[in-house]
Amino acid sequence: MNILDKIIFDKQREVLLKKSIIPVSQLESSVFFERKTISLSHKLKESNSGVIAEHKRRSPSKSIINNNFTVEEVVKGYENAGACGISVLTDGKYFGGSLDDLLLARASVNIPLLRKEFIVDEYQILEAKAHGADLILLIAAVLTRDEIKSLSEFAQKLGLEVLLEVHNQEELEKSIMPTLDMIGVNNRNLKTFKVSLDFSKELASQIPDDFVKVSESGISSIEAIQELKPYGYKGFLIGENFMKTDNAGQAAIDFISQL
């Protein structure tokens, strides 16, 4: 069993437990549930930088990245830097995140928020909406085509955008459907954790122009973004590059100002 299989196994158990204690009606009564969402795909189309900055405390491959910032400090720094949107890790066991992080981010900024999570159930999409997210992530590697279809349709009904993450052509081919807004190519092999921008370059021409193209992971330099823009990428998800510094917001300002 690889790390991704372990995460999904744990996530399915976690969702079952949460469903048993927090009813859907409680999520639907959240002050954020009727909130009009902000479109990340529109912001990326209009942006010169395309940066989606990430709040991430740790990861299975890097252990602790940074535990010194408050969520408010990080996300306000990202908003001030001019990020198009913010990705908030909400997985607890493997990434040290929580839905509280998403809630605090929503209370602090007024730009699109992505709930970055291993989504396997509609319940998690309701959680995302209730905690102030504007979009969700679906990972093609852990979902069937039918699951991607039903989950993306459900998100769309709630007014949430969908970023679908793929790692190879097989995942891309099974996943393309009109209920997606953005397709992200993860440059990190989730089984080996090897990172290469070649993943994004190789898949770029296979992604229809109907979808906003996003490159994820391993983007740590201005040169990487300049390298990928000619391939049609409008969004660039950057996490550890900012979070590993002493001031994530300032690191984002310095980076984005060079674009």
PDB file of C-alpha atoms in Angstrom:
ATOM      1  CA  MET A   1       0.000   0.000   0.000  1.00  0.00           C
ATOM      2  CA  ASN A   2       1.556   3.326  -1.093  1.00  0.00           C
ATOM      3  CA  ILE A   3       1.122   6.636   0.759  1.00  0.00           C
ATOM      4  CA  LEU A   4      -1.825   7.697  -1.402  1.00  0.00           C
ATOM      5  CA  ASP A   5      -3.682   4.451  -0.683  1.00  0.00           C
ATOM      6  CA  LYS A   6      -3.083   4.946   3.058  1.00  0.00           C
ATOM      7  CA  ILE A   7      -4.366   8.522   2.942  1.00  0.00           C
ATOM      8  CA  ILE A   8      -7.564   7.487   1.125  1.00  0.00           C
ATOM      9  CA  PHE A   9      -8.164   4.546   3.471  1.00  0.00           C
ATOM     10  CA  ASP A  10      -7.868   6.863   6.475  1.00  0.00           C
ATOM     11  CA  LYS A  11      -9.968   9.556   4.798  1.00  0.00           C
ATOM     12  CA  GLN A  12     -12.892   7.214   4.146  1.00  0.00           C
ATOM     13  CA  ARG A  13     -12.964   6.207   7.821  1.00  0.00           C
ATOM     14  CA  GLU A  14     -12.670   9.848   8.901  1.00  0.00           C
ATOM     15  CA  VAL A  15     -15.648  10.891   6.741  1.00  0.00           C
ATOM     16  CA  LEU A  16     -17.803   8.086   8.146  1.00  0.00           C
ATOM     17  CA  LEU A  17     -17.045   9.215  11.696  1.00  0.00           C
ATOM     18  CA  LYS A  18     -17.752  12.871  10.919  1.00  0.00           C
ATOM     19  CA  LYS A  19     -21.069  11.990   9.272  1.00  0.00           C
ATOM     20  CA  SER A  20     -22.098  10.190  12.462  1.00  0.00           C
ATOM     21  CA  ILE A  21     -21.658  13.285  14.644  1.00  0.00           C
ATOM     22  CA  ILE A  22     -22.274  16.355  12.442  1.00  0.00           C
ATOM     23  CA  PRO A  23     -25.513  16.174  10.424  1.00  0.00           C
ATOM     24  CA  VAL A  24     -25.806  17.737   6.961  1.00  0.00           C
ATOM     25  CA  SER A  25     -28.420  20.152   8.342  1.00  0.00           C
ATOM     26  CA  GLN A  26     -25.787  21.619  10.658  1.00  0.00           C
ATOM     27  CA  LEU A  27     -23.432  22.247   7.739  1.00  0.00           C
ATOM     28  CA  GLU A  28     -26.245  23.803   5.704  1.00  0.00           C
ATOM     29  CA  SER A  29     -27.039  26.231   8.528  1.00  0.00           C
ATOM     30  CA  SER A  30     -23.518  27.735   8.390  1.00  0.00           C
ATOM     31  CA  VAL A  31     -23.343  31.503   7.818  1.00  0.00           C
ATOM     32  CA  PHE A  32     -21.180  30.813   4.763  1.00  0.00           C
ATOM     33  CA  PHE A  33     -23.526  28.323   3.105  1.00  0.00           C
ATOM     34  CA  GLU A  34     -25.527  30.938   1.171  1.00  0.00           C
ATOM     35  CA  ARG A  35     -22.459  33.077   0.466  1.00  0.00           C
ATOM     36  CA  LYS A  36     -21.804  33.891  -3.205  1.00  0.00           C
ATOM     37  CA  THR A  37     -18.521  32.293  -4.191  1.00  0.00           C
ATOM     38  CA  ILE A  38     -15.640  34.016  -5.990  1.00  0.00           C
ATOM     39  CA  SER A  39     -14.434  32.483  -9.257  1.00  0.00           C
ATOM     40  CA  LEU A  40     -10.773  31.475  -9.283  1.00  0.00           C
ATOM     41  CA  SER A  41     -10.914  30.479 -12.961  1.00  0.00           C
ATOM     42  CA  HIS A  42     -11.944  34.042 -13.936  1.00  0.00           C
ATOM     43  CA  LYS A  43      -9.203  35.553 -11.784  1.00  0.00           C
ATOM     44  CA  LEU A  44      -6.574  33.300 -13.359  1.00  0.00           C
ATOM     45  CA  LYS A  45      -7.675  34.225 -16.889  1.00  0.00           C
ATOM     46  CA  GLU A  46      -7.265  37.930 -16.076  1.00  0.00           C
ATOM     47  CA  SER A  47      -4.013  37.643 -14.101  1.00  0.00           C
ATOM     48  CA  ASN A  48      -0.434  38.201 -15.212  1.00  0.00           C
ATOM     49  CA  SER A  49       1.020  36.077 -12.401  1.00  0.00           C
ATOM     50  CA  GLY A  50      -1.506  33.256 -11.965  1.00  0.00           C
ATOM     51  CA  VAL A  51      -0.124  32.446  -8.519  1.00  0.00           C
ATOM     52  CA  ILE A  52      -2.232  30.300  -6.198  1.00  0.00           C
ATOM     53  CA  ALA A  53      -0.436  30.408  -2.848  1.00  0.00           C
ATOM     54  CA  GLU A  54      -0.782  27.590  -0.350  1.00  0.00           C
ATOM     55  CA  HIS A  55      -1.157  27.305   3.399  1.00  0.00           C
ATOM     56  CA  LYS A  56       0.533  24.029   4.307  1.00  0.00           C
ATOM     57  CA  ARG A  57       2.140  23.127   7.640  1.00  0.00           C
ATOM     58  CA  ARG A  58       3.659  19.793   6.696  1.00  0.00           C
ATOM     59  CA  SER A  59       3.517  16.979   4.149  1.00  0.00           C
ATOM     60  CA  PRO A  60       4.269  13.238   4.072  1.00  0.00           C
ATOM     61  CA  SER A  61       7.358  13.884   1.944  1.00  0.00           C
ATOM     62  CA  LYS A  62       8.782  16.875   3.852  1.00  0.00           C
ATOM     63  CA  SER A  63       7.492  16.432   7.425  1.00  0.00           C
ATOM     64  CA  ILE A  64       7.155  19.836   9.155  1.00  0.00           C
ATOM     65  CA  ILE A  65       7.458  22.788   6.770  1.00  0.00           C
ATOM     66  CA  ASN A  66       6.412  25.586   9.098  1.00  0.00           C
ATOM     67  CA  ASN A  67       4.312  25.789  12.252  1.00  0.00           C
ATOM     68  CA  ASN A  68       5.292  29.330  13.247  1.00  0.00           C
ATOM     69  CA  PHE A  69       2.636  31.381  11.441  1.00  0.00           C
ATOM     70  CA  THR A  70      -1.015  31.890  12.231  1.00  0.00           C
ATOM     71  CA  VAL A  71      -3.423  31.205   9.374  1.00  0.00           C
ATOM     72  CA  GLU A  72      -4.441  34.875   9.399  1.00  0.00           C
ATOM     73  CA  GLU A  73      -0.842  36.067   8.981  1.00  0.00           C
ATOM     74  CA  VAL A  74      -0.206  33.743   6.061  1.00  0.00           C
ATOM     75  CA  VAL A  75      -3.394  34.328   4.080  1.00  0.00           C
ATOM     76  CA  LYS A  76      -3.424  38.107   4.596  1.00  0.00           C
ATOM     77  CA  GLY A  77       0.180  38.144   3.417  1.00  0.00           C
ATOM     78  CA  TYR A  78      -0.797  36.208   0.308  1.00  0.00           C
ATOM     79  CA  GLU A  79      -3.741  38.522  -0.412  1.00  0.00           C
ATOM     80  CA  ASN A  80      -1.519  41.597  -0.007  1.00  0.00           C
ATOM     81  CA  ALA A  81       1.029  40.029  -2.338  1.00  0.00           C
ATOM     82  CA  GLY A  82      -1.574  39.822  -5.096  1.00  0.00           C
ATOM     83  CA  ALA A  83      -2.134  36.054  -5.184  1.00  0.00           C
ATOM     84  CA  CYS A  84      -5.106  35.054  -7.358  1.00  0.00           C
ATOM     85  CA  GLY A  85      -6.290  32.544  -4.788  1.00  0.00           C
ATOM     86  CA  ILE A  86      -5.223  30.540  -1.760  1.00  0.00           C
ATOM     87  CA  SER A  87      -5.102  26.789  -1.332  1.00  0.00           C
ATOM     88  CA  VAL A  88      -5.767  25.654   2.238  1.00  0.00           C
ATOM     89  CA  LEU A  89      -4.774  22.120   3.247  1.00  0.00           C
ATOM     90  CA  THR A  90      -7.458  20.683   5.515  1.00  0.00           C
ATOM     91  CA  ASP A  91      -6.156  17.127   6.013  1.00  0.00           C
ATOM     92  CA  GLY A  92      -5.051  16.645   9.616  1.00  0.00           C
ATOM     93  CA  LYS A  93      -3.141  13.381   9.842  1.00  0.00           C
ATOM     94  CA  TYR A  94      -0.755  13.838   6.922  1.00  0.00           C
ATOM     95  CA  PHE A  95      -0.638  17.622   6.394  1.00  0.00           C
ATOM     96  CA  GLY A  96      -1.409  19.110   9.816  1.00  0.00           C
ATOM     97  CA  GLY A  97      -4.363  21.100   8.501  1.00  0.00           C
ATOM     98  CA  SER A  98      -8.018  21.385   9.492  1.00  0.00           C
ATOM     99  CA  LEU A  99     -11.354  22.847   8.485  1.00  0.00           C
ATOM    100  CA  ASP A 100     -10.689  25.516  11.126  1.00  0.00           C
ATOM    101  CA  ASP A 101      -7.797  26.688   8.935  1.00  0.00           C
ATOM    102  CA  LEU A 102     -10.253  27.167   6.068  1.00  0.00           C
ATOM    103  CA  LEU A 103     -12.721  28.977   8.328  1.00  0.00           C
ATOM    104  CA  LEU A 104     -10.014  31.345   9.649  1.00  0.00           C
ATOM    105  CA  ALA A 105      -8.766  31.979   6.121  1.00  0.00           C
ATOM    106  CA  ARG A 106     -12.286  32.882   4.996  1.00  0.00           C
ATOM    107  CA  ALA A 107     -12.671  35.284   7.910  1.00  0.00           C
ATOM    108  CA  SER A 108      -9.367  36.965   6.977  1.00  0.00           C
ATOM    109  CA  VAL A 109      -9.400  37.478   3.184  1.00  0.00           C
ATOM    110  CA  ASN A 110     -11.716  38.145   0.269  1.00  0.00           C
ATOM    111  CA  ILE A 111     -10.093  36.147  -2.524  1.00  0.00           C
ATOM    112  CA  PRO A 112     -10.907  32.620  -3.787  1.00  0.00           C
ATOM    113  CA  LEU A 113     -10.155  29.788  -1.364  1.00  0.00           C
ATOM    114  CA  LEU A 114      -9.535  26.211  -2.452  1.00  0.00           C
ATOM    115  CA  ARG A 115     -10.260  23.437   0.018  1.00  0.00           C
ATOM    116  CA  LYS A 116      -7.277  21.192  -0.728  1.00  0.00           C
ATOM    117  CA  GLU A 117      -8.356  17.800   0.486  1.00  0.00           C
ATOM    118  CA  PHE A 118      -8.657  14.161  -0.532  1.00  0.00           C
ATOM    119  CA  ILE A 119     -12.342  14.276  -1.438  1.00  0.00           C
ATOM    120  CA  VAL A 120     -14.128  10.935  -1.610  1.00  0.00           C
ATOM    121  CA  ASP A 121     -17.660  11.894  -0.558  1.00  0.00           C
ATOM    122  CA  GLU A 122     -20.273  14.610  -1.183  1.00  0.00           C
ATOM    123  CA  TYR A 123     -20.245  15.298   2.564  1.00  0.00           C
ATOM    124  CA  GLN A 124     -16.762  16.830   2.247  1.00  0.00           C
ATOM    125  CA  ILE A 125     -18.055  19.200  -0.430  1.00  0.00           C
ATOM    126  CA  LEU A 126     -20.805  20.338   1.940  1.00  0.00           C
ATOM    127  CA  GLU A 127     -18.090  20.889   4.570  1.00  0.00           C
ATOM    128  CA  ALA A 128     -16.101  22.967   2.075  1.00  0.00           C
ATOM    129  CA  LYS A 129     -19.087  25.184   1.323  1.00  0.00           C
ATOM    130  CA  ALA A 130     -19.976  25.528   5.024  1.00  0.00           C
ATOM    131  CA  HIS A 131     -16.431  26.633   5.893  1.00  0.00           C
ATOM    132  CA  GLY A 132     -16.146  29.305   3.204  1.00  0.00           C
ATOM    133  CA  ALA A 133     -14.432  27.590   0.261  1.00  0.00           C
ATOM    134  CA  ASP A 134     -14.956  28.827  -3.303  1.00  0.00           C
ATOM    135  CA  LEU A 135     -13.689  25.700  -4.994  1.00  0.00           C
ATOM    136  CA  ILE A 136     -12.701  22.121  -4.301  1.00  0.00           C
ATOM    137  CA  LEU A 137      -9.983  19.782  -5.503  1.00  0.00           C
ATOM    138  CA  LEU A 138     -10.774  16.389  -7.006  1.00  0.00           C
ATOM    139  CA  ILE A 139      -7.882  13.974  -7.540  1.00  0.00           C
ATOM    140  CA  ALA A 140      -8.285  11.745 -10.591  1.00  0.00           C
ATOM    141  CA  ALA A 141      -5.838   9.165  -9.213  1.00  0.00           C
ATOM    142  CA  VAL A 142      -8.255   8.176  -6.428  1.00  0.00           C
ATOM    143  CA  LEU A 143     -11.638   8.547  -8.174  1.00  0.00           C
ATOM    144  CA  THR A 144     -13.475   6.732 -10.969  1.00  0.00           C
ATOM    145  CA  ARG A 145     -14.979   8.651 -13.884  1.00  0.00           C
ATOM    146  CA  ASP A 146     -18.453   8.228 -12.388  1.00  0.00           C
ATOM    147  CA  GLU A 147     -17.245   9.553  -9.028  1.00  0.00           C
ATOM    148  CA  ILE A 148     -15.624  12.581 -10.677  1.00  0.00           C
ATOM    149  CA  LYS A 149     -18.875  13.238 -12.549  1.00  0.00           C
ATOM    150  CA  SER A 150     -21.160  12.975  -9.521  1.00  0.00           C
ATOM    151  CA  LEU A 151     -18.859  14.929  -7.182  1.00  0.00           C
ATOM    152  CA  SER A 152     -18.213  17.728  -9.699  1.00  0.00           C
ATOM    153  CA  GLU A 153     -21.928  18.012 -10.495  1.00  0.00           C
ATOM    154  CA  PHE A 154     -22.699  18.219  -6.770  1.00  0.00           C
ATOM    155  CA  ALA A 155     -20.063  20.939  -6.278  1.00  0.00           C
ATOM    156  CA  GLN A 156     -21.449  22.897  -9.227  1.00  0.00           C
ATOM    157  CA  LYS A 157     -24.951  22.812  -7.738  1.00  0.00           C
ATOM    158  CA  LEU A 158     -23.530  24.404  -4.580  1.00  0.00           C
ATOM    159  CA  GLY A 159     -21.854  27.144  -6.624  1.00  0.00           C
ATOM    160  CA  LEU A 160     -18.346  25.785  -6.085  1.00  0.00           C
ATOM    161  CA  GLU A 161     -15.774  25.565  -8.862  1.00  0.00           C
ATOM    162  CA  VAL A 162     -13.819  22.358  -9.416  1.00  0.00           C
ATOM    163  CA  LEU A 163     -10.090  21.944  -9.940  1.00  0.00           C
ATOM    164  CA  LEU A 164      -9.358  18.423 -11.145  1.00  0.00           C
ATOM    165  CA  GLU A 165      -5.837  17.135 -10.543  1.00  0.00           C
ATOM    166  CA  VAL A 166      -4.200  14.660 -12.935  1.00  0.00           C
ATOM    167  CA  HIS A 167      -0.770  13.072 -13.127  1.00  0.00           C
ATOM    168  CA  ASN A 168      -0.811  11.374 -16.525  1.00  0.00           C
ATOM    169  CA  GLN A 169      -2.672  11.045 -19.819  1.00  0.00           C
ATOM    170  CA  GLU A 170      -4.746   8.081 -18.665  1.00  0.00           C
ATOM    171  CA  GLU A 171      -6.150  10.086 -15.739  1.00  0.00           C
ATOM    172  CA  LEU A 172      -6.780  13.061 -18.007  1.00  0.00           C
ATOM    173  CA  GLU A 173      -8.640  11.046 -20.635  1.00  0.00           C
ATOM    174  CA  LYS A 174     -10.986   9.423 -18.114  1.00  0.00           C
ATOM    175  CA  SER A 175     -11.745  12.730 -16.427  1.00  0.00           C
ATOM    176  CA  ILE A 176     -12.556  15.364 -19.040  1.00  0.00           C
ATOM    177  CA  MET A 177     -16.168  16.510 -18.640  1.00  0.00           C
ATOM    178  CA  PRO A 178     -18.071  19.827 -18.703  1.00  0.00           C
ATOM    179  CA  THR A 179     -18.576  20.042 -14.919  1.00  0.00           C
ATOM    180  CA  LEU A 180     -14.885  20.855 -14.379  1.00  0.00           C
ATOM    181  CA  ASP A 181     -13.551  24.419 -14.412  1.00  0.00           C
ATOM    182  CA  MET A 182      -9.809  23.920 -14.131  1.00  0.00           C
ATOM    183  CA  ILE A 183      -7.468  21.026 -14.803  1.00  0.00           C
ATOM    184  CA  GLY A 184      -4.313  20.894 -12.747  1.00  0.00           C
ATOM    185  CA  VAL A 185      -1.288  18.813 -13.611  1.00  0.00           C
ATOM    186  CA  ASN A 186       0.581  17.700 -10.500  1.00  0.00           C
ATOM    187  CA  ASN A 187       4.303  17.646 -11.224  1.00  0.00           C
ATOM    188  CA  ARG A 188       4.837  15.343  -8.253  1.00  0.00           C
ATOM    189  CA  ASN A 189       4.395  11.621  -8.687  1.00  0.00           C
ATOM    190  CA  LEU A 190       2.239  10.791  -5.631  1.00  0.00           C
ATOM    191  CA  LYS A 191       3.718   7.300  -5.424  1.00  0.00           C
ATOM    192  CA  THR A 192       7.413   8.208  -5.606  1.00  0.00           C
ATOM    193  CA  PHE A 193       7.254  11.961  -4.776  1.00  0.00           C
ATOM    194  CA  LYS A 194       9.631  12.674  -7.686  1.00  0.00           C
ATOM    195  CA  VAL A 195       8.972  16.151  -9.134  1.00  0.00           C
ATOM    196  CA  SER A 196       9.367  17.205 -12.779  1.00  0.00           C
ATOM    197  CA  LEU A 197       7.856  20.050 -14.840  1.00  0.00           C
ATOM    198  CA  ASP A 198       7.858  17.615 -17.759  1.00  0.00           C
ATOM    199  CA  PHE A 199       4.522  16.268 -16.475  1.00  0.00           C
ATOM    200  CA  SER A 200       2.918  19.668 -17.152  1.00  0.00           C
ATOM    201  CA  LYS A 201       4.652  20.120 -20.503  1.00  0.00           C
ATOM    202  CA  GLU A 202       3.715  16.700 -21.802  1.00  0.00           C
ATOM    203  CA  LEU A 203       0.024  16.969 -20.887  1.00  0.00           C
ATOM    204  CA  ALA A 204      -0.538  20.611 -21.881  1.00  0.00           C
ATOM    205  CA  SER A 205      -1.588  19.920 -25.474  1.00  0.00           C
ATOM    206  CA  GLN A 206      -4.017  17.200 -24.323  1.00  0.00           C
ATOM    207  CA  ILE A 207      -6.040  19.589 -22.119  1.00  0.00           C
ATOM    208  CA  PRO A 208      -8.882  21.226 -24.079  1.00  0.00           C
ATOM    209  CA  ASP A 209      -8.908  25.034 -24.084  1.00  0.00           C
ATOM    210  CA  ASP A 210     -12.334  24.996 -22.373  1.00  0.00           C
ATOM    211  CA  PHE A 211     -10.493  24.447 -19.087  1.00  0.00           C
ATOM    212  CA  VAL A 212      -8.100  26.760 -17.287  1.00  0.00           C
ATOM    213  CA  LYS A 213      -4.743  24.974 -17.048  1.00  0.00           C
ATOM    214  CA  VAL A 214      -2.997  24.901 -13.675  1.00  0.00           C
ATOM    215  CA  SER A 215       0.459  23.519 -12.896  1.00  0.00           C
ATOM    216  CA  GLU A 216       0.956  22.199  -9.369  1.00  0.00           C
ATOM    217  CA  SER A 217       3.975  21.229  -7.227  1.00  0.00           C
ATOM    218  CA  GLY A 218       7.657  21.799  -7.743  1.00  0.00           C
ATOM    219  CA  ILE A 219       7.253  25.419  -8.858  1.00  0.00           C
ATOM    220  CA  SER A 220       9.866  27.328  -6.905  1.00  0.00           C
ATOM    221  CA  SER A 221      11.239  29.882  -9.365  1.00  0.00           C
ATOM    222  CA  ILE A 222      10.149  32.640 -11.739  1.00  0.00           C
ATOM    223  CA  GLU A 223      11.897  30.665 -14.495  1.00  0.00           C
ATOM    224  CA  ALA A 224       9.598  27.666 -13.929  1.00  0.00           C
ATOM    225  CA  ILE A 225       6.512  29.827 -14.489  1.00  0.00           C
ATOM    226  CA  GLN A 226       8.047  31.501 -17.547  1.00  0.00           C
ATOM    227  CA  GLU A 227       8.876  28.034 -18.856  1.00  0.00           C
ATOM    228  CA  LEU A 228       5.271  26.833 -18.461  1.00  0.00           C
ATOM    229  CA  LYS A 229       3.326  29.882 -19.682  1.00  0.00           C
ATOM    230  CA  PRO A 230       3.966  29.143 -23.397  1.00  0.00           C
ATOM    231  CA  TYR A 231       2.253  25.775 -22.826  1.00  0.00           C
ATOM    232  CA  GLY A 232      -0.985  27.599 -21.968  1.00  0.00           C
ATOM    233  CA  TYR A 233      -0.831  27.444 -18.169  1.00  0.00           C
ATOM    234  CA  LYS A 234      -2.700  30.261 -16.420  1.00  0.00           C
ATOM    235  CA  GLY A 235      -2.415  29.042 -12.817  1.00  0.00           C
ATOM    236  CA  PHE A 236       0.588  28.023 -10.717  1.00  0.00           C
ATOM    237  CA  LEU A 237       0.081  26.432  -7.314  1.00  0.00           C
ATOM    238  CA  ILE A 238       2.966  27.328  -4.995  1.00  0.00           C
ATOM    239  CA  GLY A 239       3.140  26.068  -1.429  1.00  0.00           C
ATOM    240  CA  GLU A 240       6.385  25.065   0.186  1.00  0.00           C
ATOM    241  CA  ASN A 241       8.366  27.789  -1.563  1.00  0.00           C
ATOM    242  CA  PHE A 242       6.563  30.441   0.529  1.00  0.00           C
ATOM    243  CA  MET A 243       5.757  28.443   3.649  1.00  0.00           C
ATOM    244  CA  LYS A 244       9.345  27.367   4.315  1.00  0.00           C
ATOM    245  CA  THR A 245      10.485  30.993   4.725  1.00  0.00           C
ATOM    246  CA  ASP A 246      10.370  33.188   7.849  1.00  0.00           C
ATOM    247  CA  ASN A 247       7.624  35.329   6.301  1.00  0.00           C
ATOM    248  CA  ALA A 248       5.350  33.596   3.778  1.00  0.00           C
ATOM    249  CA  GLY A 249       3.529  36.791   2.817  1.00  0.00           C
ATOM    250  CA  GLN A 250       6.744  38.709   2.156  1.00  0.00           C
ATOM    251  CA  ALA A 251       8.135  35.769   0.173  1.00  0.00           C
ATOM    252  CA  ALA A 252       4.986  35.864  -1.981  1.00  0.00           C
ATOM    253  CA  ILE A 253       5.305  39.648  -2.459  1.00  0.00           C
ATOM    254  CA  ASP A 254       8.941  39.286  -3.559  1.00  0.00           C
ATOM    255  CA  PHE A 255       8.075  36.427  -5.920  1.00  0.00           C
ATOM    256  CA  ILE A 256       4.940  37.894  -7.521  1.00  0.00           C
ATOM    257  CA  SER A 257       6.525  41.325  -7.996  1.00  0.00           C
ATOM    258  CA  GLN A 258       9.065  39.695 -10.327  1.00  0.00           C
ATOM    259  CA  LEU A 259       6.303  38.385 -12.566  1.00  0.00           C
TER     260      LEU A 259
END
